PDB file of C-alpha atoms in Angstrom:
ATOM      1  CA  MET A 158     126.624 168.915  47.437  1.00 57.00           C
ATOM      2  CA  ARG A 159     128.975 166.003  46.950  1.00 75.00           C
ATOM      3  CA  LEU A 160     129.178 165.236  50.553  1.00 72.00           C
ATOM      4  CA  ARG A 161     125.569 165.242  50.640  1.00 75.00           C
ATOM      5  CA  TRP A 162     125.183 162.693  47.649  1.00 73.00           C
ATOM      6  CA  VAL A 163     127.559 160.493  49.638  1.00 73.00           C
ATOM      7  CA  ARG A 164     125.471 160.578  52.637  1.00 73.00           C
ATOM      8  CA  GLU A 165     122.551 159.851  50.851  1.00 74.00           C
ATOM      9  CA  ARG A 166     123.905 156.951  48.874  1.00 76.00           C
ATOM     10  CA  ILE A 167     125.549 155.361  52.163  1.00 73.00           C
ATOM     11  CA  GLU A 168     122.080 155.758  54.179  1.00 70.00           C
ATOM     12  CA  ARG A 169     120.207 154.178  51.205  1.00 74.00           C
ATOM     13  CA  TRP A 170     122.518 151.214  51.192  1.00 78.00           C
ATOM     14  CA  ILE A 171     123.256 151.012  55.144  1.00 73.00           C
ATOM     15  CA  LEU A 172     121.217 147.770  55.447  1.00 74.00           C
ATOM     16  CA  TYR A 173     123.234 146.122  52.835  1.00 80.00           C
ATOM     17  CA  LEU A 174     126.506 147.122  54.047  1.00 83.00           C
ATOM     18  CA  VAL A 175     125.825 146.202  57.605  1.00 80.00           C
ATOM     19  CA  LEU A 176     124.900 142.564  56.474  1.00 81.00           C
ATOM     20  CA  ILE A 177     128.216 142.299  54.176  1.00 87.00           C
ATOM     21  CA  VAL A 178     130.391 143.904  57.003  1.00 84.00           C
ATOM     22  CA  GLY A 179     128.716 141.254  59.552  1.00 80.00           C
ATOM     23  CA  ALA A 180     129.332 138.149  57.302  1.00 83.00           C
ATOM     24  CA  LEU A 181     132.950 139.346  56.638  1.00 85.00           C
ATOM     25  CA  ALA A 182     133.659 139.397  60.504  1.00 81.00           C
ATOM     26  CA  LEU A 183     132.146 136.196  61.003  1.00 77.00           C
ATOM     27  CA  TRP A 184     134.188 134.739  58.025  1.00 83.00           C
ATOM     28  CA  LEU A 185     137.433 136.316  58.855  1.00 79.00           C
ATOM     29  CA  PRO A 186     137.389 137.378  62.633  1.00 76.00           C
ATOM     30  CA  ALA A 187     141.043 137.533  63.270  1.00 76.00           C
ATOM     31  CA  PRO A 188     141.526 141.180  62.181  1.00 74.00           C
ATOM     32  CA  GLY A 189     138.575 142.479  64.285  1.00 71.00           C
ATOM     33  CA  ARG A 190     139.796 140.555  67.098  1.00 71.00           C
ATOM     34  CA  SER A 191     143.520 142.128  66.981  1.00 71.00           C
ATOM     35  CA  PHE A 192     141.893 145.550  66.971  1.00 65.00           C
ATOM     36  CA  ASP A 193     139.992 144.818  70.390  1.00 58.00           C
ATOM     37  CA  ARG A 194     142.982 143.750  71.963  1.00 58.00           C
ATOM     38  CA  GLY A 195     143.775 147.534  72.186  1.00 53.00           C
ATOM     39  CA  ASP A 196     140.276 148.411  72.967  1.00 66.00           C
ATOM     40  CA  THR A 197     139.826 150.318  69.895  1.00 76.00           C
ATOM     41  CA  VAL A 198     135.987 149.705  70.476  1.00 76.00           C
ATOM     42  CA  TYR A 199     136.279 152.668  72.928  1.00 80.00           C
ATOM     43  CA  VAL A 200     137.798 154.856  70.391  1.00 83.00           C
ATOM     44  CA  THR A 201     135.043 153.953  67.660  1.00 82.00           C
ATOM     45  CA  LEU A 202     132.050 154.426  70.084  1.00 80.00           C
ATOM     46  CA  ALA A 203     133.517 157.878  70.774  1.00 84.00           C
ATOM     47  CA  VAL A 204     133.437 158.677  67.196  1.00 84.00           C
ATOM     48  CA  LEU A 205     129.992 157.289  66.703  1.00 81.00           C
ATOM     49  CA  VAL A 206     128.538 159.239  69.498  1.00 82.00           C
ATOM     50  CA  PHE A 207     130.283 162.439  68.520  1.00 85.00           C
ATOM     51  CA  THR A 208     128.815 162.155  65.106  1.00 81.00           C
ATOM     52  CA  ALA A 209     125.522 161.764  66.727  1.00 77.00           C
ATOM     53  CA  GLY A 210     125.947 164.748  68.448  1.00 77.00           C
ATOM     54  CA  LEU A 211     126.564 166.800  65.272  1.00 76.00           C
ATOM     55  CA  THR A 212     123.194 165.709  63.751  1.00 70.00           C
ATOM     56  CA  VAL A 213     121.312 166.729  67.090  1.00 69.00           C
ATOM     57  CA  ASP A 214     118.721 169.577  66.119  1.00 67.00           C
ATOM     58  CA  PHE A 215     118.107 171.363  69.429  1.00 64.00           C
ATOM     59  CA  ALA A 216     115.417 173.480  67.891  1.00 64.00           C
ATOM     60  CA  SER A 217     113.058 170.661  66.897  1.00 64.00           C
ATOM     61  CA  LEU A 218     113.429 169.200  70.630  1.00 64.00           C
ATOM     62  CA  THR A 219     111.341 171.845  72.008  1.00 65.00           C
ATOM     63  CA  ALA A 220     108.652 170.680  69.704  1.00 61.00           C
ATOM     64  CA  ALA A 221     108.553 167.180  71.418  1.00 63.00           C
ATOM     65  CA  ARG A 222     107.557 168.374  74.813  1.00 64.00           C
ATOM     66  CA  ARG A 223     103.988 167.758  73.863  1.00 67.00           C
ATOM     67  CA  ALA A 224     104.618 164.168  74.503  1.00 66.00           C
ATOM     68  CA  GLY A 225     106.491 164.724  77.706  1.00 73.00           C
ATOM     69  CA  TRP A 226     104.826 162.376  80.071  1.00 79.00           C
ATOM     70  CA  ARG A 227     104.946 159.605  77.775  1.00 82.00           C
ATOM     71  CA  LEU A 228     108.559 160.045  77.319  1.00 85.00           C
ATOM     72  CA  LEU A 229     109.213 160.000  81.002  1.00 89.00           C
ATOM     73  CA  VAL A 230     107.035 156.840  81.286  1.00 90.00           C
ATOM     74  CA  ALA A 231     109.064 155.474  78.461  1.00 90.00           C
ATOM     75  CA  LEU A 232     112.305 156.425  80.096  1.00 91.00           C
ATOM     76  CA  ALA A 233     111.135 154.827  83.330  1.00 92.00           C
ATOM     77  CA  ALA A 234     109.789 151.712  81.945  1.00 91.00           C
ATOM     78  CA  SER A 235     113.101 151.056  79.917  1.00 92.00           C
ATOM     79  CA  SER A 236     115.450 152.117  82.835  1.00 92.00           C
ATOM     80  CA  ILE A 237     113.741 149.674  85.068  1.00 93.00           C
ATOM     81  CA  LEU A 238     112.172 146.668  83.307  1.00 95.00           C
ATOM     82  CA  PHE A 239     114.955 146.304  80.682  1.00 95.00           C
ATOM     83  CA  PRO A 240     117.670 145.524  83.238  1.00 95.00           C
ATOM     84  CA  LEU A 241     115.193 142.916  85.035  1.00 95.00           C
ATOM     85  CA  PHE A 242     113.987 141.367  81.861  1.00 96.00           C
ATOM     86  CA  ALA A 243     117.660 141.068  80.475  1.00 96.00           C
ATOM     87  CA  TRP A 244     118.853 139.941  83.971  1.00 95.00           C
ATOM     88  CA  GLY A 245     116.159 136.978  83.858  1.00 95.00           C
ATOM     89  CA  LEU A 246     116.889 136.038  80.322  1.00 95.00           C
ATOM     90  CA  SER A 247     120.594 136.062  81.385  1.00 93.00           C
ATOM     91  CA  ARG A 248     119.957 133.441  83.981  1.00 92.00           C
ATOM     92  CA  LEU A 249     119.565 130.792  81.023  1.00 92.00           C
ATOM     93  CA  VAL A 250     123.008 130.972  79.999  1.00 90.00           C
ATOM     94  CA  GLU A 251     126.738 131.325  81.448  1.00 85.00           C
ATOM     95  CA  GLY A 252     129.679 133.248  80.858  1.00 83.00           C
ATOM     96  CA  GLN A 253     129.935 135.593  77.988  1.00 84.00           C
ATOM     97  CA  LEU A 254     126.416 135.299  76.845  1.00 88.00           C
ATOM     98  CA  ARG A 255     125.071 136.079  80.297  1.00 90.00           C
ATOM     99  CA  ASP A 256     127.397 139.221  80.343  1.00 89.00           C
ATOM    100  CA  ALA A 257     126.284 140.585  77.065  1.00 90.00           C
ATOM    101  CA  LEU A 258     122.715 140.191  77.899  1.00 94.00           C
ATOM    102  CA  LEU A 259     123.293 142.320  81.044  1.00 94.00           C
ATOM    103  CA  ALA A 260     124.951 144.997  78.938  1.00 93.00           C
ATOM    104  CA  VAL A 261     122.086 145.013  76.500  1.00 94.00           C
ATOM    105  CA  GLY A 262     119.401 145.476  79.311  1.00 95.00           C
ATOM    106  CA  VAL A 263     121.427 148.623  80.681  1.00 94.00           C
ATOM    107  CA  ALA A 264     122.170 149.936  77.193  1.00 93.00           C
ATOM    108  CA  PRO A 265     120.516 153.463  76.113  1.00 91.00           C
ATOM    109  CA  SER A 266     118.127 153.758  73.175  1.00 90.00           C
ATOM    110  CA  GLU A 267     119.915 153.154  69.736  1.00 86.00           C
ATOM    111  CA  VAL A 268     121.318 156.474  68.194  1.00 80.00           C
ATOM    112  CA  ALA A 269     120.724 154.996  64.648  1.00 78.00           C
ATOM    113  CA  SER A 270     116.831 154.646  65.738  1.00 82.00           C
ATOM    114  CA  LEU A 271     116.683 158.282  64.673  1.00 77.00           C
ATOM    115  CA  ALA A 272     117.353 157.562  61.041  1.00 73.00           C
ATOM    116  CA  LEU A 273     114.939 154.771  61.252  1.00 78.00           C
ATOM    117  CA  VAL A 274     112.082 156.840  62.729  1.00 82.00           C
ATOM    118  CA  SER A 275     112.787 159.338  60.047  1.00 74.00           C
ATOM    119  CA  LEU A 276     112.678 156.574  57.449  1.00 70.00           C
ATOM    120  CA  GLY A 277     109.208 155.496  58.918  1.00 77.00           C
ATOM    121  CA  ALA A 278     108.101 159.047  58.755  1.00 73.00           C
ATOM    122  CA  GLY A 279     107.748 159.226  62.543  1.00 81.00           C
ATOM    123  CA  ASP A 280     108.372 162.029  64.909  1.00 81.00           C
ATOM    124  CA  VAL A 281     112.152 162.444  65.083  1.00 78.00           C
ATOM    125  CA  ALA A 282     112.145 165.063  67.558  1.00 79.00           C
ATOM    126  CA  VAL A 283     110.185 162.587  70.057  1.00 84.00           C
ATOM    127  CA  ALA A 284     112.945 159.873  69.227  1.00 84.00           C
ATOM    128  CA  ALA A 285     115.735 162.084  69.848  1.00 82.00           C
ATOM    129  CA  LEU A 286     114.595 163.203  73.242  1.00 84.00           C
ATOM    130  CA  LEU A 287     114.085 159.515  74.236  1.00 88.00           C
ATOM    131  CA  VAL A 288     117.865 158.829  73.009  1.00 87.00           C
ATOM    132  CA  LEU A 289     119.417 161.752  74.855  1.00 85.00           C
ATOM    133  CA  GLY A 290     117.340 160.946  77.936  1.00 89.00           C
ATOM    134  CA  SER A 291     118.342 157.058  77.953  1.00 91.00           C
ATOM    135  CA  THR A 292     121.811 157.835  77.247  1.00 90.00           C
ATOM    136  CA  VAL A 293     121.985 160.201  80.434  1.00 90.00           C
ATOM    137  CA  VAL A 294     120.143 157.504  82.402  1.00 92.00           C
ATOM    138  CA  THR A 295     122.786 154.706  81.348  1.00 92.00           C
ATOM    139  CA  ILE A 296     125.764 156.877  82.444  1.00 90.00           C
ATOM    140  CA  LEU A 297     124.248 157.522  85.724  1.00 90.00           C
ATOM    141  CA  VAL A 298     122.879 153.956  86.549  1.00 90.00           C
ATOM    142  CA  ALA A 299     124.451 151.536  84.292  1.00 90.00           C
ATOM    143  CA  GLY A 300     127.337 150.847  86.842  1.00 88.00           C
ATOM    144  CA  PRO A 301     125.394 150.434  89.999  1.00 90.00           C
ATOM    145  CA  ILE A 302     122.764 148.170  88.182  1.00 91.00           C
ATOM    146  CA  LEU A 303     125.565 145.864  86.829  1.00 90.00           C
ATOM    147  CA  SER A 304     127.180 145.911  90.216  1.00 87.00           C
ATOM    148  CA  VAL A 305     124.207 144.548  91.595  1.00 88.00           C
ATOM    149  CA  LEU A 306     122.792 142.069  88.922  1.00 87.00           C
ATOM    150  CA  SER A 307     126.295 140.678  87.469  1.00 82.00           C
ATOM    151  CA  THR A 308     128.646 138.055  89.480  1.00 73.00           C
ATOM    152  CA  ALA A 309     131.636 139.466  87.925  1.00 64.00           C
ATOM    153  CA  SER A 310     134.009 140.157  90.715  1.00 52.00           C
ATOM    154  CA  HIS A 311     136.235 142.517  88.964  1.00 62.00           C
ATOM    155  CA  LEU A 312     133.458 145.041  88.047  1.00 66.00           C
ATOM    156  CA  SER A 313     134.078 148.385  89.167  1.00 68.00           C
ATOM    157  CA  THR A 314     131.232 150.827  89.237  1.00 72.00           C
ATOM    158  CA  ILE A 315     133.116 154.208  89.363  1.00 75.00           C
ATOM    159  CA  GLY A 316     135.602 152.833  86.756  1.00 76.00           C
ATOM    160  CA  LEU A 317     132.568 151.727  84.357  1.00 79.00           C
ATOM    161  CA  GLY A 318     130.812 155.195  85.148  1.00 81.00           C
ATOM    162  CA  GLY A 319     134.246 156.917  84.292  1.00 83.00           C
ATOM    163  CA  THR A 320     134.364 155.010  81.172  1.00 82.00           C
ATOM    164  CA  LEU A 321     130.952 155.984  79.992  1.00 84.00           C
ATOM    165  CA  VAL A 322     131.542 159.814  80.753  1.00 86.00           C
ATOM    166  CA  VAL A 323     134.778 159.575  78.510  1.00 85.00           C
ATOM    167  CA  VAL A 324     133.489 157.829  75.469  1.00 83.00           C
ATOM    168  CA  VAL A 325     129.635 158.726  75.698  1.00 84.00           C
ATOM    169  CA  ALA A 326     129.036 162.091  77.674  1.00 84.00           C
ATOM    170  CA  ILE A 327     131.822 164.180  76.456  1.00 87.00           C
ATOM    171  CA  PRO A 328     132.002 163.097  72.691  1.00 86.00           C
ATOM    172  CA  LEU A 329     128.098 163.549  72.649  1.00 83.00           C
ATOM    173  CA  ALA A 330     128.460 167.080  74.453  1.00 83.00           C
ATOM    174  CA  LEU A 331     131.441 168.042  71.973  1.00 86.00           C
ATOM    175  CA  GLY A 332     129.504 166.895  68.880  1.00 83.00           C
ATOM    176  CA  ALA A 333     126.384 168.896  70.093  1.00 79.00           C
ATOM    177  CA  LEU A 334     128.435 171.964  70.341  1.00 83.00           C
ATOM    178  CA  VAL A 335     130.259 171.584  66.995  1.00 83.00           C
ATOM    179  CA  GLY A 336     127.164 170.945  65.377  1.00 76.00           C
ATOM    180  CA  MET A 337     125.519 173.944  66.772  1.00 76.00           C
ATOM    181  CA  ARG A 338     127.837 175.996  64.911  1.00 75.00           C
ATOM    182  CA  LEU A 339     127.633 174.113  61.882  1.00 68.00           C
ATOM    183  CA  THR A 340     124.033 174.165  61.825  1.00 59.00           C
ATOM    184  CA  PRO A 341     123.245 177.172  59.450  1.00 48.00           C
ATOM    185  CA  THR A 342     125.529 175.515  56.847  1.00 53.00           C
ATOM    186  CA  GLY A 343     124.093 172.134  57.270  1.00 61.00           C
ATOM    187  CA  VAL A 344     127.638 170.587  57.161  1.00 66.00           C
ATOM    188  CA  GLY A 345     127.201 169.249  60.601  1.00 62.00           C
ATOM    189  CA  ARG A 346     124.377 166.809  59.728  1.00 68.00           C
ATOM    190  CA  THR A 347     126.204 165.693  56.470  1.00 75.00           C
ATOM    191  CA  VAL A 348     129.565 165.130  57.732  1.00 73.00           C
ATOM    192  CA  GLY A 349     127.969 163.334  60.893  1.00 72.00           C
ATOM    193  CA  GLY A 350     125.829 161.007  58.764  1.00 75.00           C
ATOM    194  CA  ILE A 351     128.861 160.049  56.799  1.00 79.00           C
ATOM    195  CA  LEU A 352     131.476 159.348  59.595  1.00 81.00           C
ATOM    196  CA  GLY A 353     128.554 158.024  61.805  1.00 77.00           C
ATOM    197  CA  SER A 354     127.615 155.336  59.246  1.00 80.00           C
ATOM    198  CA  LEU A 355     131.328 154.544  58.633  1.00 84.00           C
ATOM    199  CA  ALA A 356     131.955 154.110  62.506  1.00 80.00           C
ATOM    200  CA  LEU A 357     128.649 152.036  62.476  1.00 79.00           C
ATOM    201  CA  LEU A 358     129.997 149.569  60.281  1.00 81.00           C
ATOM    202  CA  PHE A 359     133.742 149.661  61.750  1.00 83.00           C
ATOM    203  CA  LEU A 360     132.044 148.910  65.480  1.00 78.00           C
ATOM    204  CA  ILE A 361     129.727 146.047  63.755  1.00 80.00           C
ATOM    205  CA  TRP A 362     132.861 144.472  62.438  1.00 82.00           C
ATOM    206  CA  GLU A 363     134.767 144.767  65.641  1.00 78.00           C
ATOM    207  CA  VAL A 364     132.311 143.194  67.796  1.00 77.00           C
ATOM    208  CA  ALA A 365     130.927 140.595  65.314  1.00 76.00           C
ATOM    209  CA  SER A 366     134.460 139.217  65.142  1.00 78.00           C
ATOM    210  CA  GLN A 367     134.225 138.285  68.681  1.00 73.00           C
ATOM    211  CA  VAL A 368     131.422 135.859  67.857  1.00 72.00           C
ATOM    212  CA  GLN A 369     132.571 132.259  67.994  1.00 70.00           C
ATOM    213  CA  LEU A 370     130.304 129.999  65.906  1.00 69.00           C
ATOM    214  CA  ALA A 371     129.066 127.506  68.684  1.00 71.00           C
ATOM    215  CA  PRO A 372     125.638 125.989  69.213  1.00 76.00           C
ATOM    216  CA  VAL A 373     125.600 128.042  72.451  1.00 74.00           C
ATOM    217  CA  TYR A 374     125.226 131.002  70.486  1.00 78.00           C
ATOM    218  CA  LEU A 375     121.903 129.922  68.906  1.00 85.00           C
ATOM    219  CA  MET A 376     120.496 130.053  72.514  1.00 90.00           C
ATOM    220  CA  GLY A 377     121.793 133.575  72.874  1.00 89.00           C
ATOM    221  CA  VAL A 378     120.511 134.689  69.739  1.00 90.00           C
ATOM    222  CA  GLY A 379     116.918 133.090  70.600  1.00 93.00           C
ATOM    223  CA  LEU A 380     116.902 135.230  74.110  1.00 95.00           C
ATOM    224  CA  LEU A 381     117.977 138.249  72.036  1.00 94.00           C
ATOM    225  CA  ILE A 382     114.916 137.772  69.890  1.00 94.00           C
ATOM    226  CA  VAL A 383     112.553 137.528  73.011  1.00 96.00           C
ATOM    227  CA  PHE A 384     114.344 140.660  74.428  1.00 96.00           C
ATOM    228  CA  VAL A 385     113.377 142.584  71.082  1.00 95.00           C
ATOM    229  CA  VAL A 386     109.919 141.276  71.147  1.00 95.00           C
ATOM    230  CA  GLY A 387     109.419 142.306  74.847  1.00 95.00           C
ATOM    231  CA  SER A 388     110.978 145.580  74.640  1.00 95.00           C
ATOM    232  CA  THR A 389     109.007 146.326  71.366  1.00 94.00           C
ATOM    233  CA  LEU A 390     105.719 145.350  73.232  1.00 95.00           C
ATOM    234  CA  ILE A 391     106.584 147.679  76.208  1.00 94.00           C
ATOM    235  CA  GLY A 392     107.085 150.661  73.702  1.00 92.00           C
ATOM    236  CA  MET A 393     103.785 149.739  72.018  1.00 92.00           C
ATOM    237  CA  ALA A 394     101.904 149.770  75.421  1.00 93.00           C
ATOM    238  CA  VAL A 395     103.403 153.136  76.371  1.00 91.00           C
ATOM    239  CA  SER A 396     102.410 154.918  72.797  1.00 89.00           C
ATOM    240  CA  ILE A 397      98.853 153.781  72.989  1.00 89.00           C
ATOM    241  CA  GLY A 398      96.529 156.440  72.048  1.00 85.00           C
ATOM    242  CA  THR A 399      99.265 158.768  70.295  1.00 84.00           C
ATOM    243  CA  SER A 400      99.276 159.675  66.616  1.00 85.00           C
ATOM    244  CA  ARG A 401     101.136 157.201  64.117  1.00 87.00           C
ATOM    245  CA  ALA A 402     104.087 159.496  63.825  1.00 85.00           C
ATOM    246  CA  THR A 403     104.604 159.903  67.723  1.00 86.00           C
ATOM    247  CA  ARG A 404     104.006 156.004  68.136  1.00 89.00           C
ATOM    248  CA  THR A 405     106.851 155.368  65.803  1.00 89.00           C
ATOM    249  CA  GLY A 406     108.987 158.052  67.671  1.00 88.00           C
ATOM    250  CA  ILE A 407     108.448 155.928  70.712  1.00 91.00           C
ATOM    251  CA  VAL A 408     108.255 152.471  69.880  1.00 92.00           C
ATOM    252  CA  LEU A 409     111.833 152.098  67.722  1.00 92.00           C
ATOM    253  CA  PRO A 410     114.141 153.939  70.315  1.00 91.00           C
ATOM    254  CA  VAL A 411     112.490 152.050  73.078  1.00 94.00           C
ATOM    255  CA  ALA A 412     112.462 148.603  71.187  1.00 93.00           C
ATOM    256  CA  ILE A 413     116.112 148.974  69.808  1.00 92.00           C
ATOM    257  CA  ARG A 414     118.853 149.484  72.565  1.00 93.00           C
ATOM    258  CA  ASP A 415     122.224 150.843  71.513  1.00 88.00           C
ATOM    259  CA  PHE A 416     124.519 147.921  70.699  1.00 86.00           C
ATOM    260  CA  ALA A 417     127.443 150.326  70.486  1.00 82.00           C
ATOM    261  CA  VAL A 418     127.206 151.535  73.849  1.00 88.00           C
ATOM    262  CA  ALA A 419     126.457 148.019  74.964  1.00 90.00           C
ATOM    263  CA  ALA A 420     129.622 146.939  73.530  1.00 85.00           C
ATOM    264  CA  GLY A 421     131.570 149.806  75.217  1.00 85.00           C
ATOM    265  CA  ILE A 422     129.819 148.783  78.706  1.00 88.00           C
ATOM    266  CA  ALA A 423     130.603 145.216  78.119  1.00 86.00           C
ATOM    267  CA  THR A 424     134.119 145.759  77.300  1.00 82.00           C
ATOM    268  CA  ALA A 425     134.647 147.867  80.423  1.00 82.00           C
ATOM    269  CA  ALA A 426     132.839 145.785  82.727  1.00 80.00           C
ATOM    270  CA  PHE A 427     133.722 142.050  81.515  1.00 82.00           C
ATOM    271  CA  GLY A 428     136.116 142.458  78.774  1.00 77.00           C
ATOM    272  CA  ALA A 429     136.350 142.582  74.997  1.00 69.00           C
ATOM    273  CA  THR A 430     135.665 138.804  74.472  1.00 69.00           C
ATOM    274  CA  SER A 431     132.170 139.486  76.053  1.00 71.00           C
ATOM    275  CA  THR A 432     130.719 141.426  72.993  1.00 74.00           C
ATOM    276  CA  GLY A 433     130.435 138.803  70.566  1.00 75.00           C
ATOM    277  CA  LEU A 434     126.708 138.289  71.087  1.00 84.00           C
ATOM    278  CA  LEU A 435     126.380 141.998  70.893  1.00 85.00           C
ATOM    279  CA  GLY A 436     127.536 142.061  67.241  1.00 80.00           C
ATOM    280  CA  ILE A 437     124.751 139.697  66.440  1.00 84.00           C
ATOM    281  CA  TYR A 438     122.256 141.963  68.248  1.00 89.00           C
ATOM    282  CA  GLY A 439     123.230 145.094  66.083  1.00 84.00           C
ATOM    283  CA  LEU A 440     122.909 142.896  63.204  1.00 81.00           C
ATOM    284  CA  LEU A 441     119.544 141.815  64.451  1.00 86.00           C
ATOM    285  CA  VAL A 442     117.912 145.188  65.285  1.00 86.00           C
ATOM    286  CA  LEU A 443     119.509 147.306  62.627  1.00 82.00           C
ATOM    287  CA  VAL A 444     118.003 144.934  59.951  1.00 82.00           C
ATOM    288  CA  LEU A 445     114.550 144.556  61.790  1.00 85.00           C
ATOM    289  CA  GLY A 446     114.537 148.205  62.261  1.00 82.00           C
ATOM    290  CA  ALA A 447     115.215 148.910  58.598  1.00 79.00           C
ATOM    291  CA  LEU A 448     112.670 146.595  57.356  1.00 81.00           C
ATOM    292  CA  THR A 449     109.967 148.008  59.845  1.00 83.00           C
ATOM    293  CA  SER A 450     110.708 151.660  58.829  1.00 77.00           C
ATOM    294  CA  ARG A 451     110.614 150.802  55.197  1.00 73.00           C
ATOM    295  CA  GLY A 452     107.056 149.221  55.891  1.00 75.00           C
ATOM    296  CA  LEU A 453     105.909 152.262  57.819  1.00 72.00           C
ATOM    297  CA  ALA A 454     107.211 154.570  54.993  1.00 67.00           C
ATOM    298  CA  ARG A 455     105.113 152.519  52.400  1.00 70.00           C
ATOM    299  CA  ARG A 456     102.007 152.728  54.581  1.00 70.00           C
ATOM    300  CA  SER A 457     102.530 156.496  55.132  1.00 63.00           C
ATOM    301  CA  ARG A 458     102.585 156.989  51.415  1.00 59.00           C
TER     302      ARG A 458
END
């Protein structure tokens, strides 16, 4: 009971906690940068993905098959169009900003979008299938896509794929298996929610600490906003003709890419210093997603 209370309080205040942690990372970046010298972003990402696996409700996933063809279209659109869209935007900047945009383009749907869909009274089962499907696609194709679109000479497709398997696929599978055992008691969902929120805040602190307060980052933020708008429009196009709940369950996961996995991809492919813009992206999409979900919840009531 006490754990559930803690989880509910963290989820209620998560938006403000994200802003506070992001501001602290920008104000005092040295501690976060020292952590990333040891690539602790991988450990944090693995913990975050594991906790996401704990909260997977397999029983509800079968109910989402009614939206099967739309989910396939959404996966195809995000897997093909988003990397190309991000590549086009990345041509307007150079160096670390270009690398970060490419990482966002190949990242899967944001795990936190499940909570946002629930907050917005959307279909969580549909959103969960999108998150799981896009994660599998990212593990399989992120390396080959970046090897074609990126100019980084040291990029290893096999190495990146192996990293994604170790820090994303295996923790997700383990979390799902443990969560299945704990489902009857509800402990898995409660503990997963608490640990996941803490891991999310720690990862934001790590990657936001890489931000260098320079005018060029304004250009990067502007391009991220364009990417978010474009991905949202694609999600809305795919969901035309569905119920409000299904539309919410499609649009939010499509529009919000997982900044945590993107940070892991960027670290593996380009180095930890390329993750700074991803910290800003994480703050941007989580704040916009939370505000959108709250607006949808008010409309549903």
